[in-house]
């Protein structure tokens, strides 16, 4: 490999998959000796410890009586310019076209010949955003076309970028799937499972445990999670654990009460170490209507937990139907529930699938392999666009 790089990373510093992927890439690059500068409005959730080669630069958005809306994108551009100049950055690796690639583009214009190369990683919600708000299309498209390199986590998202954003197919978009740290996301054992059940406290848990982790946005279709569980729990002694928080939370809590399931459903809210929960459960539910990849499902597979979900967008690329889980059409809660019951009632088949899930996650999505791809891509873009 070539010389050590100086990389600026910008992402949404939240619990969402894009923030997780961005942070894990940064931490892995730092371990490989590159200097990594996170340029974000807050410390990314997974960046929870001091590490050599990692630096954090806060984007402060100053208010002013003139501003109805403080200009985050401009504050980010200014910070990018400052960090690039002081730290002599080689690359801005931004996660999300809008506004991060747009801010990087502006920073590049200001920095001129000394500007770092821009690598934009799309995460899917860029496309959903344009679907919901068409006025963002020109700026999303422009920011993608002006990037020096573009990556996506799935074939689905590559095709959607060409189709929905009308990006010319001659534009190279590199597929680098999301990845897992299989040591962190390892299966639970009998002891951890027992401890977990007891720790659920007011929700004493017997039987099987179904789990869902998300940001509780409408695209996750958490009402389908509840409907699937309602059917499963009628046939199999089971509980449902919900991890995360977001705009749908109140509605879902109300639905759980309406269906009289409150003693069987545990809302755990936002959690830092989801692996400590998911590895102690039996089945992961992901019935989303939109999912460019489905990192949460991959993390479940890595812990040996099969996934039942929808066959939307990028999910079938990650969850191989009948091999590591089962997929049905969006909203088909009947079929999802029958797959869940079938799997949970056949211990031999469950054990086979659980083992296959873990093996598949390690073989296809190991962190080292995919970080190698990002690192090679960095060098490729620096060489190509020199
Ligand atoms: O929808 C989420 O879970 C959050 C969102 C985000 O912005 O972090 O996730 C997107 O990026 C993840 C990482 O690439 C993907 O695994 C998710 O599938 C994707 N979400 C959607 O496409 C809706």
Short mmCIF file of C-alpha atoms and ligand atoms in Angstrom, two decimals:
data_model
loop_
_atom_site.label_atom_id
_atom_site.label_comp_id
_atom_site.label_asym_id
_atom_site.label_seq_id
_atom_site.Cartn_x
_atom_site.Cartn_y
_atom_site.Cartn_z
CA UNK A 1 0.00 0.00 0.00
CA UNK A 2 1.01 3.63 -0.51
CA UNK A 3 1.77 6.43 1.90
CA UNK A 4 -0.38 7.03 4.98
CA UNK A 5 -3.30 9.33 4.24
CA UNK A 6 -4.96 12.23 5.96
CA UNK A 7 -8.69 11.69 5.74
CA UNK A 8 -11.56 13.99 6.72
CA UNK A 9 -14.81 12.11 7.45
CA UNK A 10 -18.21 13.77 7.65
CA UNK A 11 -21.37 11.91 8.64
CA UNK A 12 -24.54 12.28 10.65
CA UNK A 13 -23.21 11.43 14.12
CA UNK A 14 -26.32 9.49 15.14
CA UNK A 15 -27.17 5.87 15.87
CA UNK A 16 -28.17 5.34 12.19
CA UNK A 17 -26.37 2.89 9.93
CA UNK A 18 -24.59 5.59 7.92
CA UNK A 19 -23.03 7.07 11.06
CA UNK A 20 -22.01 3.60 12.20
CA UNK A 21 -20.39 2.75 8.86
CA UNK A 22 -18.59 6.11 8.66
CA UNK A 23 -17.26 5.79 12.21
CA UNK A 24 -16.13 2.20 11.77
CA UNK A 25 -14.32 3.14 8.54
CA UNK A 26 -12.58 6.01 10.34
CA UNK A 27 -11.55 3.88 13.32
CA UNK A 28 -10.26 1.10 11.05
CA UNK A 29 -8.28 3.56 8.90
CA UNK A 30 -6.75 5.08 12.04
CA UNK A 31 -5.71 1.61 13.17
CA UNK A 32 -4.00 1.17 9.83
CA UNK A 33 -1.92 4.29 10.51
CA UNK A 34 -3.89 6.90 8.55
CA UNK A 35 -4.78 10.17 10.30
CA UNK A 36 -8.53 10.54 10.50
CA UNK A 37 -10.35 13.82 11.18
CA UNK A 38 -14.07 13.55 11.92
CA UNK A 39 -15.76 16.82 10.91
CA UNK A 40 -19.31 16.63 12.31
CA UNK A 41 -21.76 18.61 14.43
CA UNK A 42 -21.35 16.12 17.28
CA UNK A 43 -19.12 13.21 18.25
CA UNK A 44 -20.34 10.14 16.32
CA UNK A 45 -22.06 7.68 18.69
CA UNK A 46 -19.63 4.85 18.08
CA UNK A 47 -16.57 7.07 18.47
CA UNK A 48 -16.66 6.48 22.17
CA UNK A 49 -13.02 6.29 23.15
CA UNK A 50 -9.72 8.04 22.66
CA UNK A 51 -7.67 6.43 19.90
CA UNK A 52 -4.42 7.24 18.26
CA UNK A 53 -4.75 8.96 14.86
CA UNK A 54 -8.36 10.05 15.45
CA UNK A 55 -9.28 13.70 15.80
CA UNK A 56 -12.66 15.35 16.15
CA UNK A 57 -13.60 18.79 14.82
CA UNK A 58 -16.96 20.13 15.85
CA UNK A 59 -19.04 22.03 13.31
CA UNK A 60 -20.60 24.84 15.31
CA UNK A 61 -23.60 26.41 13.70
CA UNK A 62 -23.80 29.96 15.04
CA UNK A 63 -27.17 31.57 15.28
CA UNK A 64 -27.93 35.12 14.28
CA UNK A 65 -31.16 37.11 14.55
CA UNK A 66 -31.15 37.31 10.75
CA UNK A 67 -31.21 33.53 10.33
CA UNK A 68 -34.56 31.79 10.50
CA UNK A 69 -32.55 28.64 9.77
CA UNK A 70 -28.90 28.58 10.89
CA UNK A 71 -26.85 27.51 7.83
CA UNK A 72 -25.35 24.13 8.83
CA UNK A 73 -24.10 23.39 5.30
CA UNK A 74 -22.05 26.60 5.22
CA UNK A 75 -20.69 26.11 8.72
CA UNK A 76 -19.64 22.61 7.63
CA UNK A 77 -17.94 23.95 4.46
CA UNK A 78 -16.03 26.51 6.51
CA UNK A 79 -14.87 23.87 8.98
CA UNK A 80 -13.88 21.59 6.09
CA UNK A 81 -11.76 24.38 4.59
CA UNK A 82 -10.09 25.03 7.96
CA UNK A 83 -9.32 21.37 8.68
CA UNK A 84 -8.12 20.69 5.13
CA UNK A 85 -5.72 23.66 5.31
CA UNK A 86 -4.33 23.00 8.78
CA UNK A 87 -4.14 19.24 8.45
CA UNK A 88 -3.30 19.03 4.76
CA UNK A 89 -6.06 16.52 4.07
CA UNK A 90 -5.87 14.17 1.09
CA UNK A 91 -9.52 13.13 1.11
CA UNK A 92 -12.93 14.29 2.26
CA UNK A 93 -14.96 11.10 2.72
CA UNK A 94 -18.53 12.30 3.12
CA UNK A 95 -21.54 10.16 3.95
CA UNK A 96 -24.66 11.49 2.22
CA UNK A 97 -24.76 13.66 -0.85
CA UNK A 98 -26.97 16.31 0.73
CA UNK A 99 -25.67 18.34 2.33
CA UNK A 100 -22.29 16.74 3.02
CA UNK A 101 -21.06 16.29 -0.57
CA UNK A 102 -22.46 19.72 -1.39
CA UNK A 103 -20.52 21.31 1.50
CA UNK A 104 -17.39 19.43 0.41
CA UNK A 105 -17.85 20.72 -3.13
CA UNK A 106 -18.00 24.30 -1.85
CA UNK A 107 -14.93 23.74 0.34
CA UNK A 108 -13.12 22.37 -2.70
CA UNK A 109 -13.88 25.51 -4.71
CA UNK A 110 -12.46 27.65 -1.91
CA UNK A 111 -9.35 25.49 -1.48
CA UNK A 112 -8.74 25.33 -5.21
CA UNK A 113 -5.63 23.42 -6.31
CA UNK A 114 -4.85 22.26 -2.75
CA UNK A 115 -8.29 20.74 -2.22
CA UNK A 116 -8.66 17.15 -1.05
CA UNK A 117 -10.46 14.66 -3.31
CA UNK A 118 -14.12 14.12 -2.47
CA UNK A 119 -15.43 10.59 -1.98
CA UNK A 120 -19.17 10.43 -1.42
CA UNK A 121 -20.83 7.36 0.06
CA UNK A 122 -24.57 7.21 -0.57
CA UNK A 123 -26.70 5.39 1.97
CA UNK A 124 -30.12 5.21 0.38
CA UNK A 125 -31.97 7.88 2.23
CA UNK A 126 -30.42 10.31 -0.29
CA UNK A 127 -32.67 8.65 -2.86
CA UNK A 128 -35.68 8.53 -0.49
CA UNK A 129 -35.12 12.23 0.19
CA UNK A 130 -35.35 13.03 -3.50
CA UNK A 131 -38.40 10.77 -3.75
CA UNK A 132 -40.09 12.77 -0.99
CA UNK A 133 -38.84 16.21 -1.98
CA UNK A 134 -38.13 16.62 -5.69
CA UNK A 135 -36.59 20.05 -5.29
CA UNK A 136 -33.51 18.31 -3.85
CA UNK A 137 -32.92 16.37 -7.08
CA UNK A 138 -30.68 18.88 -8.91
CA UNK A 139 -28.44 19.47 -5.90
CA UNK A 140 -28.18 15.76 -5.05
CA UNK A 141 -27.35 14.89 -8.66
CA UNK A 142 -24.84 17.75 -8.97
CA UNK A 143 -23.10 16.81 -5.72
CA UNK A 144 -22.75 13.21 -6.88
CA UNK A 145 -21.42 14.18 -10.30
CA UNK A 146 -18.92 16.62 -8.79
CA UNK A 147 -17.53 14.00 -6.38
CA UNK A 148 -14.21 12.44 -7.35
CA UNK A 149 -15.48 9.03 -6.29
CA UNK A 150 -18.87 7.60 -5.31
CA UNK A 151 -19.62 4.45 -3.36
CA UNK A 152 -22.87 2.69 -2.46
CA UNK A 153 -23.52 -0.36 -0.27
CA UNK A 154 -25.67 -2.35 -2.74
CA UNK A 155 -26.50 -3.07 -6.39
CA UNK A 156 -29.96 -1.74 -5.62
CA UNK A 157 -28.62 1.68 -4.66
CA UNK A 158 -26.26 1.84 -7.63
CA UNK A 159 -29.15 1.25 -10.05
CA UNK A 160 -31.43 3.63 -8.14
CA UNK A 161 -28.80 6.38 -8.39
CA UNK A 162 -28.70 5.96 -12.17
CA UNK A 163 -32.49 5.64 -12.54
CA UNK A 164 -33.95 8.00 -9.98
CA UNK A 165 -31.30 10.72 -10.10
CA UNK A 166 -30.71 10.41 -13.81
CA UNK A 167 -26.97 10.05 -13.25
CA UNK A 168 -25.32 8.89 -16.53
CA UNK A 169 -24.50 5.18 -16.38
CA UNK A 170 -20.96 6.03 -17.51
CA UNK A 171 -20.40 7.50 -14.03
CA UNK A 172 -18.40 4.96 -12.04
CA UNK A 173 -20.25 4.10 -8.84
CA UNK A 174 -18.39 1.59 -6.74
CA UNK A 175 -20.31 -0.98 -4.68
CA UNK A 176 -18.66 -1.48 -1.30
CA UNK A 177 -21.11 -3.31 0.96
CA UNK A 178 -21.58 -2.46 4.63
CA UNK A 179 -19.59 -4.71 6.94
CA UNK A 180 -19.51 -6.17 10.44
CA UNK A 181 -16.97 -6.68 13.14
CA UNK A 182 -17.71 -10.35 13.68
CA UNK A 183 -15.90 -10.42 17.01
CA UNK A 184 -18.07 -7.67 18.43
CA UNK A 185 -21.19 -9.09 16.77
CA UNK A 186 -20.72 -12.66 17.98
CA UNK A 187 -23.40 -15.12 19.14
CA UNK A 188 -24.60 -15.14 22.74
CA UNK A 189 -24.13 -18.19 24.96
CA UNK A 190 -26.50 -19.82 27.42
CA UNK A 191 -25.22 -17.65 30.27
CA UNK A 192 -25.56 -14.30 28.42
CA UNK A 193 -29.02 -15.30 27.20
CA UNK A 194 -30.19 -16.08 30.72
CA UNK A 195 -28.72 -12.85 32.09
CA UNK A 196 -30.39 -10.85 29.32
CA UNK A 197 -33.81 -12.37 30.06
CA UNK A 198 -33.46 -11.46 33.70
CA UNK A 199 -32.28 -7.94 32.92
CA UNK A 200 -35.49 -7.21 31.05
CA UNK A 201 -36.90 -6.64 34.54
CA UNK A 202 -40.52 -5.56 34.40
CA UNK A 203 -40.92 -7.65 31.29
CA UNK A 204 -40.06 -11.17 32.58
CA UNK A 205 -39.17 -13.13 29.49
CA UNK A 206 -39.76 -16.80 28.82
CA UNK A 207 -40.03 -18.52 25.47
CA UNK A 208 -38.51 -17.16 22.29
CA UNK A 209 -37.45 -13.54 21.75
CA UNK A 210 -38.05 -11.57 18.56
CA UNK A 211 -36.18 -8.30 18.13
CA UNK A 212 -36.22 -5.19 15.97
CA UNK A 213 -33.65 -2.37 15.95
CA UNK A 214 -34.20 0.88 14.08
CA UNK A 215 -34.62 4.63 14.17
CA UNK A 216 -38.43 4.25 14.35
CA UNK A 217 -39.06 6.05 11.05
CA UNK A 218 -42.13 5.25 8.93
CA UNK A 219 -39.99 3.38 6.34
CA UNK A 220 -39.25 0.74 8.99
CA UNK A 221 -42.95 -0.24 9.14
CA UNK A 222 -42.80 -1.03 12.83
CA UNK A 223 -46.55 -1.58 12.85
CA UNK A 224 -45.78 -4.62 10.67
CA UNK A 225 -43.26 -5.75 13.29
CA UNK A 226 -46.06 -5.63 15.86
CA UNK A 227 -48.59 -7.35 13.57
CA UNK A 228 -46.12 -10.16 12.81
CA UNK A 229 -45.38 -10.56 16.49
CA UNK A 230 -49.09 -10.59 17.37
CA UNK A 231 -49.57 -13.59 15.08
CA UNK A 232 -46.41 -15.38 16.25
CA UNK A 233 -47.12 -15.01 19.95
CA UNK A 234 -50.56 -16.60 19.52
CA UNK A 235 -48.80 -19.79 18.44
CA UNK A 236 -45.42 -19.66 20.19
CA UNK A 237 -44.60 -18.48 23.69
CA UNK A 238 -42.57 -15.38 22.85
CA UNK A 239 -41.66 -11.77 23.60
CA UNK A 240 -40.70 -8.86 21.39
CA UNK A 241 -37.82 -6.49 22.15
CA UNK A 242 -37.77 -3.13 20.38
CA UNK A 243 -34.54 -1.14 20.31
CA UNK A 244 -34.29 2.48 19.16
CA UNK A 245 -36.43 5.56 19.16
CA UNK A 246 -37.87 8.03 16.70
CA UNK A 247 -41.03 9.59 15.34
CA UNK A 248 -43.12 6.39 15.29
CA UNK A 249 -42.46 5.44 18.91
CA UNK A 250 -45.63 6.90 20.47
CA UNK A 251 -47.85 5.48 17.75
CA UNK A 252 -46.29 2.04 18.17
CA UNK A 253 -46.59 2.13 21.98
CA UNK A 254 -50.28 2.94 21.51
CA UNK A 255 -50.72 0.08 19.03
CA UNK A 256 -49.06 -2.36 21.44
CA UNK A 257 -51.54 -1.30 24.16
CA UNK A 258 -54.52 -1.45 21.80
CA UNK A 259 -53.57 -5.04 20.97
CA UNK A 260 -53.06 -5.79 24.67
CA UNK A 261 -49.48 -6.87 24.06
CA UNK A 262 -47.82 -4.55 26.59
CA UNK A 263 -46.70 -7.42 28.83
CA UNK A 264 -44.96 -9.09 25.94
CA UNK A 265 -43.28 -6.14 24.23
CA UNK A 266 -40.27 -4.39 25.75
CA UNK A 267 -39.27 -0.94 24.47
CA UNK A 268 -35.57 -0.48 25.29
CA UNK A 269 -35.09 2.88 23.55
CA UNK A 270 -31.76 3.95 22.07
CA UNK A 271 -28.91 1.64 23.00
CA UNK A 272 -25.20 1.99 22.45
CA UNK A 273 -24.23 -1.70 22.24
CA UNK A 274 -27.03 -3.35 20.29
CA UNK A 275 -25.01 -6.57 19.92
CA UNK A 276 -25.47 -7.27 23.63
CA UNK A 277 -29.20 -7.36 23.02
CA UNK A 278 -29.52 -8.87 19.56
CA UNK A 279 -27.15 -11.79 20.23
CA UNK A 280 -29.43 -12.94 23.04
CA UNK A 281 -32.57 -12.96 20.90
CA UNK A 282 -33.86 -15.59 18.46
CA UNK A 283 -35.22 -13.80 15.43
CA UNK A 284 -34.70 -10.32 13.94
CA UNK A 285 -37.60 -8.59 12.15
CA UNK A 286 -36.98 -6.05 9.35
CA UNK A 287 -40.17 -5.47 7.33
CA UNK A 288 -39.02 -2.07 5.92
CA UNK A 289 -40.43 -0.46 2.80
CA UNK A 290 -37.05 1.16 2.03
CA UNK A 291 -33.65 -0.19 2.90
CA UNK A 292 -30.61 0.36 0.71
CA UNK A 293 -28.80 -2.38 2.59
CA UNK A 294 -30.06 -3.15 6.09
CA UNK A 295 -26.99 -3.02 8.31
CA UNK A 296 -29.05 -3.94 11.37
CA UNK A 297 -30.04 -7.20 9.66
CA UNK A 298 -26.41 -7.98 8.81
CA UNK A 299 -25.41 -7.35 12.42
CA UNK A 300 -28.11 -9.81 13.54
CA UNK A 301 -26.90 -12.46 11.07
CA UNK A 302 -23.37 -12.06 12.40
CA UNK A 303 -24.61 -12.93 15.89
CA UNK A 304 -26.29 -16.05 14.46
CA UNK A 305 -29.79 -14.57 14.58
CA UNK A 306 -31.82 -15.28 11.40
CA UNK A 307 -33.82 -12.43 9.84
CA UNK A 308 -37.44 -12.30 8.71
CA UNK A 309 -38.19 -9.27 6.62
CA UNK A 310 -39.43 -7.71 3.43
CA UNK A 311 -37.89 -8.21 0.02
CA UNK A 312 -37.59 -4.43 -0.44
CA UNK A 313 -34.72 -2.72 -2.25
CA UNK A 314 -31.30 -3.92 -0.99
CA UNK A 315 -32.54 -6.37 1.66
CA UNK A 316 -32.46 -9.49 -0.57
CA UNK A 317 -28.79 -8.79 -1.36
CA UNK A 318 -28.01 -9.16 2.35
CA UNK A 319 -30.63 -11.59 3.64
CA UNK A 320 -30.47 -14.65 1.37
CA UNK A 321 -34.00 -16.02 1.35
CA UNK A 322 -34.32 -19.53 2.85
CA UNK A 323 -30.60 -19.60 3.62
CA UNK A 324 -30.17 -17.11 6.47
CA UNK A 325 -33.76 -15.94 6.92
CA UNK A 326 -37.01 -15.49 5.03
CA UNK A 327 -38.40 -12.60 3.02
CA UNK A 328 -41.91 -11.70 1.90
CA UNK A 329 -43.53 -8.81 0.05
CA UNK A 330 -43.72 -5.46 1.85
CA UNK A 331 -46.72 -5.52 4.21
CA UNK A 332 -47.34 -9.28 3.91
CA UNK A 333 -47.35 -9.83 7.67
CA UNK A 334 -49.23 -13.13 7.28
CA UNK A 335 -46.38 -14.74 5.32
CA UNK A 336 -43.69 -13.20 7.54
CA UNK A 337 -45.44 -14.55 10.65
CA UNK A 338 -45.83 -18.02 9.14
CA UNK A 339 -42.11 -18.11 8.29
CA UNK A 340 -41.31 -17.07 11.85
CA UNK A 341 -43.55 -19.75 13.36
CA UNK A 342 -42.16 -22.40 11.01
CA UNK A 343 -38.58 -21.56 11.91
CA UNK A 344 -39.08 -21.17 15.64
CA UNK A 345 -40.92 -24.48 15.90
CA UNK A 346 -38.26 -26.51 14.11
CA UNK A 347 -35.19 -26.54 16.33
CA UNK A 348 -33.04 -28.48 13.90
CA UNK A 349 -33.78 -26.10 11.03
CA UNK A 350 -33.36 -23.11 13.35
CA UNK A 351 -29.91 -24.26 14.44
CA UNK A 352 -28.89 -24.88 10.83
CA UNK A 353 -30.01 -21.42 9.77
CA UNK A 354 -28.44 -19.71 12.76
CA UNK A 355 -25.08 -21.33 11.97
CA UNK A 356 -25.42 -20.51 8.27
CA UNK A 357 -26.22 -16.87 9.13
CA UNK A 358 -23.04 -16.43 11.14
CA UNK A 359 -20.86 -18.20 8.54
CA UNK A 360 -22.34 -16.19 5.68
CA UNK A 361 -21.89 -12.84 7.48
CA UNK A 362 -18.23 -13.61 8.17
CA UNK A 363 -17.52 -14.93 4.67
CA UNK A 364 -19.17 -12.07 2.78
CA UNK A 365 -19.06 -9.01 5.02
CA UNK A 366 -16.00 -9.13 7.22
CA UNK A 367 -14.75 -5.72 8.24
CA UNK A 368 -11.12 -6.27 7.17
CA UNK A 369 -12.08 -7.33 3.66
CA UNK A 370 -14.32 -4.32 3.08
CA UNK A 371 -11.97 -1.82 4.73
CA UNK A 372 -9.34 -3.11 2.26
CA UNK A 373 -11.75 -2.15 -0.52
CA UNK A 374 -12.25 1.38 0.85
CA UNK A 375 -8.51 1.83 1.32
CA UNK A 376 -7.74 0.66 -2.23
CA UNK A 377 -10.47 2.95 -3.51
CA UNK A 378 -8.91 5.93 -1.71
CA UNK A 379 -5.56 5.26 -3.42
CA UNK A 380 -7.24 4.63 -6.77
CA UNK A 381 -9.09 7.97 -6.68
CA UNK A 382 -6.01 9.87 -5.53
CA UNK A 383 -4.01 8.39 -8.42
CA UNK A 384 -6.73 8.74 -11.04
CA UNK A 385 -7.65 12.33 -10.18
CA UNK A 386 -4.08 13.56 -9.43
O1 LIG B 1 -32.64 3.90 7.85
C1 LIG B 1 -31.74 3.80 8.69
O2 LIG B 1 -31.58 2.82 9.40
C2 LIG B 1 -30.78 4.91 8.85
C3 LIG B 1 -30.05 5.17 7.57
C4 LIG B 1 -28.92 6.10 7.85
O3 LIG B 1 -28.92 7.13 7.26
O4 LIG B 1 -28.05 5.81 8.64
O5 LIG B 1 -29.60 3.92 7.04
C5 LIG B 1 -29.23 3.87 5.68
O6 LIG B 1 -27.84 3.57 5.63
C6 LIG B 1 -27.46 2.30 6.20
C7 LIG B 1 -25.96 2.16 6.07
O7 LIG B 1 -25.55 2.14 4.74
C8 LIG B 1 -28.20 1.16 5.49
O8 LIG B 1 -27.88 -0.08 6.10
C9 LIG B 1 -29.73 1.39 5.60
O9 LIG B 1 -30.38 0.39 4.83
C10 LIG B 1 -30.07 2.76 5.02
N1 LIG B 1 -31.50 3.05 5.23
C11 LIG B 1 -32.36 3.17 4.22
O10 LIG B 1 -32.06 2.99 3.05
C12 LIG B 1 -33.75 3.49 4.60
#
